[in-house]
Amino acid sequence: MRNTFYVLITFLILTSCSQKNTETRIIEDFNYDWKFNLGVNNEAFQTEFDDSSWEKLNVPHDWSIEQGYTKENTAASTGFVEGGIGWYRKDFSLNANDKGKQINILFDGVYNNSKVWINGHLLGDRPSGYSSFSYNLTEHLNYNGNNVIAVKVDRTAYADSRWYTGSGIYRKVQLIKTSPLHVAQWGTQITTPKVASESAEILVVTKLENSNSNNLNNVTLNYTILDKEGLKVAELSSKSDKLLMDKSTITVDNPKLWGIENPNLYTLKTEVFQNEKLVDVTTEKFGIRSFNFDANKGFFLNGKNVKIKGVNLHHDAGAVGAAVPKSIWEYRIDKLKSIGVNAVRMAHNPHSVELMEVCDEKGILVMAEAFDEWFNAKGKNKVYIGDNAAKGEIAKSYPVHFNEWAERDLKDLIKRDFNHPSVFMWSIGNEIEWTFGHYSKTFNEVNKKSGDQGYELVPTYNVNDIKEIFDKNSKGEDLLAKTANQLVKWVKEVDTTRPTTCGSVLPSIGLTSGYGTAVDVYGFNYRASEYDVAHKAFPNLKILGTENWGAYSEWKAVKEREFVPGIFAWTGFAYLGEAGPWPRKGLNISFFDYAGFKTPRGHFFECLWKSEPKVYMVTTPAKESEFSFTEKEGWKFDMQYSAPPVWKMLRKWEWYKTYPKWKYENDEAIVVQTYTNCEEAELFLNGISLGKQKLVDVTKTDNILKWLVPYKSGELKVVGYNNGEKVDEYLLNTTDKVSKIEIESTKTTLSADGYDVAIITAKLVDEKGNLIVDKDQEIEFIVDGEVKNLGVDNGWEMNVQPHKATKVVTHNGKAIILIQSTKKKGNSKVSAKSDKIESEILEIVSE
């Protein structure tokens, strides 16, 4: 009872003094009631501009995904969506209490080339579409009348990226009101230099700002650390007279550490007093943890050796494009964790604050990455990868701004995400070598290779042999290594507690040039074949798989080598862009598709990364299969690929052809494949055993159990055994016609906050409830009540149906609708129908 009382009191204190409610610091949700227009409006920044005909909407908003997919004036590399120029305007008023405060606007992300005006005054521009930024509005505001914020977004270069970017104010906006003396934006930095089971030292560095520079006397900072229940665990008071920087060390006894299994979070509350008057209050979530990399032993978190089971993620999320609510990131991270993922590389740019928070809350390690390009641009494509390069103004991209903006963009990323315990590395770039021709030229000359980009080759790491040719090709000046050292220097000016890394595609050359030694941990992209030779040549070098094929060989290479900490597979979820030709809008070479349905590759890696017993089964007609069987040689894998030559290289990234069904021609030869982590698996057809197989017999090859089975209709079942005992089973049944639509939701209750999301899935099933994957048909979702339809999807990379709709053709028998709450409480109803078949009605409660 006493603990309950303390929690209640703490809650009341936080409620009265939190960032969002105290009079000393007010953070307003500035996402609502914007007006938008797509098109050129040269006068739209002016206060009196007539925007009465513009569309009314809320941000985050991604106009590219809302416009839909088209072949006209679009590019394969960015997902076959339109760009253009978009304008946003918002009217707002202030009250008398706001006078005397400093008022800033904070944008979490605007893609891209944004300019912002307040009441006709230009505040500034930001070329990067991924950086968070703010402006001080104070001197241009009306306190007794209307104010107008105007934002111009110039996305006329619609082929400016190698992947889907989105367009517009696609992340949240906040209006922040503070006293003249206040904690600066991203002005609190928390580190944990000493961590032990008995106690931990928390170092807090606080930067203050004061718009009234003549008044710096008698300033005190009170720090309070609260645990996840809201109970006070430590406090400290510090004088900061005439200084705008404070460093304080606070001790927490018996700390609960942040980790993968138990991501414990604490809250630091900072109160700023001047002349004993409270003038500012901020709160920051943080975690207490320690970690380190070892050149021979790998990665350690809180003293425990951990293999990094990572994936790469782009910042889009299927039907919502780049405007992704936090609850969708929660759903996606939960999906990844369910198959054993413990780390994410934010490819290849700063991601949203909401995703970073989710990783903190759910125990996911984060490699935060700043750049895909430096000052030399990579190729972007109109039709498909490797052909028809986009050129000129439509492909104008970040490299033209790099020299002016790189330092600020990099440091802003680090300052913004500094306190996230999930972040354990800063990446300064991805595959930058491709934009410096002397790297590839040197690699090819040294290794007598050309055209294959070095994939799966074991090159020489002899520095003397490489250096002679490299110096000739670079003409004595290597701007790549020079820039890398400069970027690392900028990182260390902000954060010395985390290692730097990069994603290198030619590490043998980078270790000669100085690129590889500029960073603390050298990242290898698709270079597992080089782990041993690199480690032998540079035994003190810390290396990591920063981008890897989602293949058994990639994980096997890491599992067998203690000195390799882990991998980041490409990719966790299917992403838009980097694809083509039409209608291939993106790449589903992932563990989960656009709709969140687990792929065969996801099932396979779940068996590698999770210990819970599992069997899963897919089938392929022998005439289509890349597996072949002979009595003499057993099973062999033969890559078959008939797509255009440009895509043959991509075949290394793709999963082989499989089907989640048991329905073929009678007696047709079918290759049945089982993914499992069980010791043995036994296959049954209509109750008759087709034999047991041991997993240990395939761990040296592909880790897949295979049977060649003449097709007979009925039930195909695989059973997994450990120690001779049945521990799991999986069934495929021959299906009949579509008889029912099953519907289910991730949530039956939504928070009426205008942001919460439920993912509702409709499935086509037969009379027995078996999923039908080969009779896709259009379904319509019927939604009634206080919810908003964010979009429909079926997860397929060839799906170019509009997402902002209620109808969608299923893929593999499934489709989803994303339902978001409004700020109104009440009940909503969702159902699905196709022809004369209707699902049951789901009730969703908003409260």
PDB file of N, CA and C in Angstrom, residues 53-86:
ATOM      1  N   SER A  53      -8.598  26.873 -50.417  1.00  0.00           N
ATOM      2  CA  SER A  53      -8.907  25.737 -51.284  1.00  0.00           C
ATOM      3  C   SER A  53      -7.959  24.555 -51.060  1.00  0.00           C
ATOM      4  N   TRP A  54      -7.002  24.709 -50.173  1.00  0.00           N
ATOM      5  CA  TRP A  54      -6.014  23.650 -49.962  1.00  0.00           C
ATOM      6  C   TRP A  54      -6.620  22.503 -49.159  1.00  0.00           C
ATOM      7  N   GLU A  55      -5.990  21.341 -49.290  1.00  0.00           N
ATOM      8  CA  GLU A  55      -6.411  20.150 -48.555  1.00  0.00           C
ATOM      9  C   GLU A  55      -6.093  20.298 -47.071  1.00  0.00           C
ATOM     10  N   LYS A  56      -7.044  19.933 -46.223  1.00  0.00           N
ATOM     11  CA  LYS A  56      -6.819  19.938 -44.788  1.00  0.00           C
ATOM     12  C   LYS A  56      -6.335  18.556 -44.349  1.00  0.00           C
ATOM     13  N   LEU A  57      -5.264  18.523 -43.585  1.00  0.00           N
ATOM     14  CA  LEU A  57      -4.729  17.240 -43.144  1.00  0.00           C
ATOM     15  C   LEU A  57      -3.904  17.407 -41.888  1.00  0.00           C
ATOM     16  N   ASN A  58      -3.496  16.281 -41.338  1.00  0.00           N
ATOM     17  CA  ASN A  58      -2.573  16.244 -40.209  1.00  0.00           C
ATOM     18  C   ASN A  58      -1.245  15.672 -40.681  1.00  0.00           C
ATOM     19  N   VAL A  59      -0.192  16.067 -40.050  1.00  0.00           N
ATOM     20  CA  VAL A  59       1.105  15.441 -40.285  1.00  0.00           C
ATOM     21  C   VAL A  59       1.369  14.498 -39.104  1.00  0.00           C
ATOM     22  N   PRO A  60       2.223  13.505 -39.291  1.00  0.00           N
ATOM     23  CA  PRO A  60       3.070  13.195 -40.433  1.00  0.00           C
ATOM     24  C   PRO A  60       2.270  12.860 -41.698  1.00  0.00           C
ATOM     25  N   HIS A  61       2.838  13.284 -42.827  1.00  0.00           N
ATOM     26  CA  HIS A  61       2.150  13.154 -44.107  1.00  0.00           C
ATOM     27  C   HIS A  61       3.181  12.874 -45.196  1.00  0.00           C
ATOM     28  N   ASP A  62       2.936  11.845 -45.988  1.00  0.00           N
ATOM     29  CA  ASP A  62       3.817  11.465 -47.092  1.00  0.00           C
ATOM     30  C   ASP A  62       3.001  11.508 -48.370  1.00  0.00           C
ATOM     31  N   TRP A  63       3.198  12.577 -49.152  1.00  0.00           N
ATOM     32  CA  TRP A  63       2.341  12.720 -50.319  1.00  0.00           C
ATOM     33  C   TRP A  63       2.675  11.698 -51.420  1.00  0.00           C
ATOM     34  N   SER A  64       3.901  11.191 -51.439  1.00  0.00           N
ATOM     35  CA  SER A  64       4.262  10.227 -52.484  1.00  0.00           C
ATOM     36  C   SER A  64       3.441   8.949 -52.369  1.00  0.00           C
ATOM     37  N   ILE A  65       3.305   8.412 -51.168  1.00  0.00           N
ATOM     38  CA  ILE A  65       2.538   7.178 -50.997  1.00  0.00           C
ATOM     39  C   ILE A  65       1.051   7.445 -51.214  1.00  0.00           C
ATOM     40  N   GLU A  66       0.605   8.639 -50.892  1.00  0.00           N
ATOM     41  CA  GLU A  66      -0.811   8.964 -51.087  1.00  0.00           C
ATOM     42  C   GLU A  66      -1.145   9.117 -52.569  1.00  0.00           C
ATOM     43  N   GLN A  67      -0.196   9.613 -53.356  1.00  0.00           N
ATOM     44  CA  GLN A  67      -0.434   9.774 -54.787  1.00  0.00           C
ATOM     45  C   GLN A  67      -0.495   8.426 -55.490  1.00  0.00           C
ATOM     46  N   GLY A  68       0.187   7.425 -54.936  1.00  0.00           N
ATOM     47  CA  GLY A  68       0.162   6.099 -55.529  1.00  0.00           C
ATOM     48  C   GLY A  68       1.299   5.868 -56.511  1.00  0.00           C
ATOM     49  N   TYR A  69       1.335   4.664 -57.063  1.00  0.00           N
ATOM     50  CA  TYR A  69       2.416   4.252 -57.951  1.00  0.00           C
ATOM     51  C   TYR A  69       2.062   4.552 -59.403  1.00  0.00           C
ATOM     52  N   THR A  70       3.076   4.950 -60.172  1.00  0.00           N
ATOM     53  CA  THR A  70       2.877   5.225 -61.587  1.00  0.00           C
ATOM     54  C   THR A  70       4.200   5.077 -62.319  1.00  0.00           C
ATOM     55  N   LYS A  71       4.139   4.749 -63.598  1.00  0.00           N
ATOM     56  CA  LYS A  71       5.346   4.645 -64.415  1.00  0.00           C
ATOM     57  C   LYS A  71       5.781   6.005 -64.963  1.00  0.00           C
ATOM     58  N   GLU A  72       4.872   6.985 -64.935  1.00  0.00           N
ATOM     59  CA  GLU A  72       5.128   8.273 -65.564  1.00  0.00           C
ATOM     60  C   GLU A  72       5.884   9.211 -64.628  1.00  0.00           C
ATOM     61  N   ASN A  73       7.006   9.736 -65.105  1.00  0.00           N
ATOM     62  CA  ASN A  73       7.811  10.705 -64.355  1.00  0.00           C
ATOM     63  C   ASN A  73       8.167  10.208 -62.961  1.00  0.00           C
ATOM     64  N   THR A  74       8.562   8.945 -62.896  1.00  0.00           N
ATOM     65  CA  THR A  74       9.001   8.348 -61.636  1.00  0.00           C
ATOM     66  C   THR A  74      10.238   7.504 -61.908  1.00  0.00           C
ATOM     67  N   ALA A  75      10.810   6.972 -60.842  1.00  0.00           N
ATOM     68  CA  ALA A  75      12.039   6.190 -60.975  1.00  0.00           C
ATOM     69  C   ALA A  75      11.924   4.891 -60.205  1.00  0.00           C
ATOM     70  N   ALA A  76      12.509   3.837 -60.756  1.00  0.00           N
ATOM     71  CA  ALA A  76      12.524   2.535 -60.074  1.00  0.00           C
ATOM     72  C   ALA A  76      13.250   2.622 -58.745  1.00  0.00           C
ATOM     73  N   SER A  77      14.339   3.384 -58.709  1.00  0.00           N
ATOM     74  CA  SER A  77      15.154   3.427 -57.498  1.00  0.00           C
ATOM     75  C   SER A  77      14.394   4.006 -56.311  1.00  0.00           C
ATOM     76  N   THR A  78      13.436   4.905 -56.563  1.00  0.00           N
ATOM     77  CA  THR A  78      12.673   5.501 -55.466  1.00  0.00           C
ATOM     78  C   THR A  78      11.243   4.966 -55.374  1.00  0.00           C
ATOM     79  N   GLY A  79      10.960   3.867 -56.066  1.00  0.00           N
ATOM     80  CA  GLY A  79       9.700   3.174 -55.840  1.00  0.00           C
ATOM     81  C   GLY A  79       8.543   3.534 -56.752  1.00  0.00           C
ATOM     82  N   PHE A  80       8.820   4.136 -57.913  1.00  0.00           N
ATOM     83  CA  PHE A  80       7.772   4.484 -58.883  1.00  0.00           C
ATOM     84  C   PHE A  80       6.702   5.389 -58.263  1.00  0.00           C
ATOM     85  N   VAL A  81       7.143   6.398 -57.504  1.00  0.00           N
ATOM     86  CA  VAL A  81       6.212   7.378 -56.941  1.00  0.00           C
ATOM     87  C   VAL A  81       6.649   8.780 -57.354  1.00  0.00           C
ATOM     88  N   GLU A  82       5.699   9.688 -57.301  1.00  0.00           N
ATOM     89  CA  GLU A  82       5.955  11.043 -57.775  1.00  0.00           C
ATOM     90  C   GLU A  82       6.605  11.917 -56.702  1.00  0.00           C
ATOM     91  N   GLY A  83       7.336  12.898 -57.184  1.00  0.00           N
ATOM     92  CA  GLY A  83       7.895  13.925 -56.315  1.00  0.00           C
ATOM     93  C   GLY A  83       7.107  15.211 -56.450  1.00  0.00           C
ATOM     94  N   GLY A  84       7.825  16.310 -56.767  1.00  0.00           N
ATOM     95  CA  GLY A  84       7.152  17.582 -56.957  1.00  0.00           C
ATOM     96  C   GLY A  84       7.498  18.586 -55.866  1.00  0.00           C
ATOM     97  N   ILE A  85       6.730  19.660 -55.845  1.00  0.00           N
ATOM     98  CA  ILE A  85       6.867  20.697 -54.815  1.00  0.00           C
ATOM     99  C   ILE A  85       5.586  20.717 -53.992  1.00  0.00           C
ATOM    100  N   GLY A  86       5.739  20.609 -52.691  1.00  0.00           N
ATOM    101  CA  GLY A  86       4.596  20.634 -51.797  1.00  0.00           C
ATOM    102  C   GLY A  86       4.697  21.785 -50.808  1.00  0.00           C
TER     103      GLY A  86
END
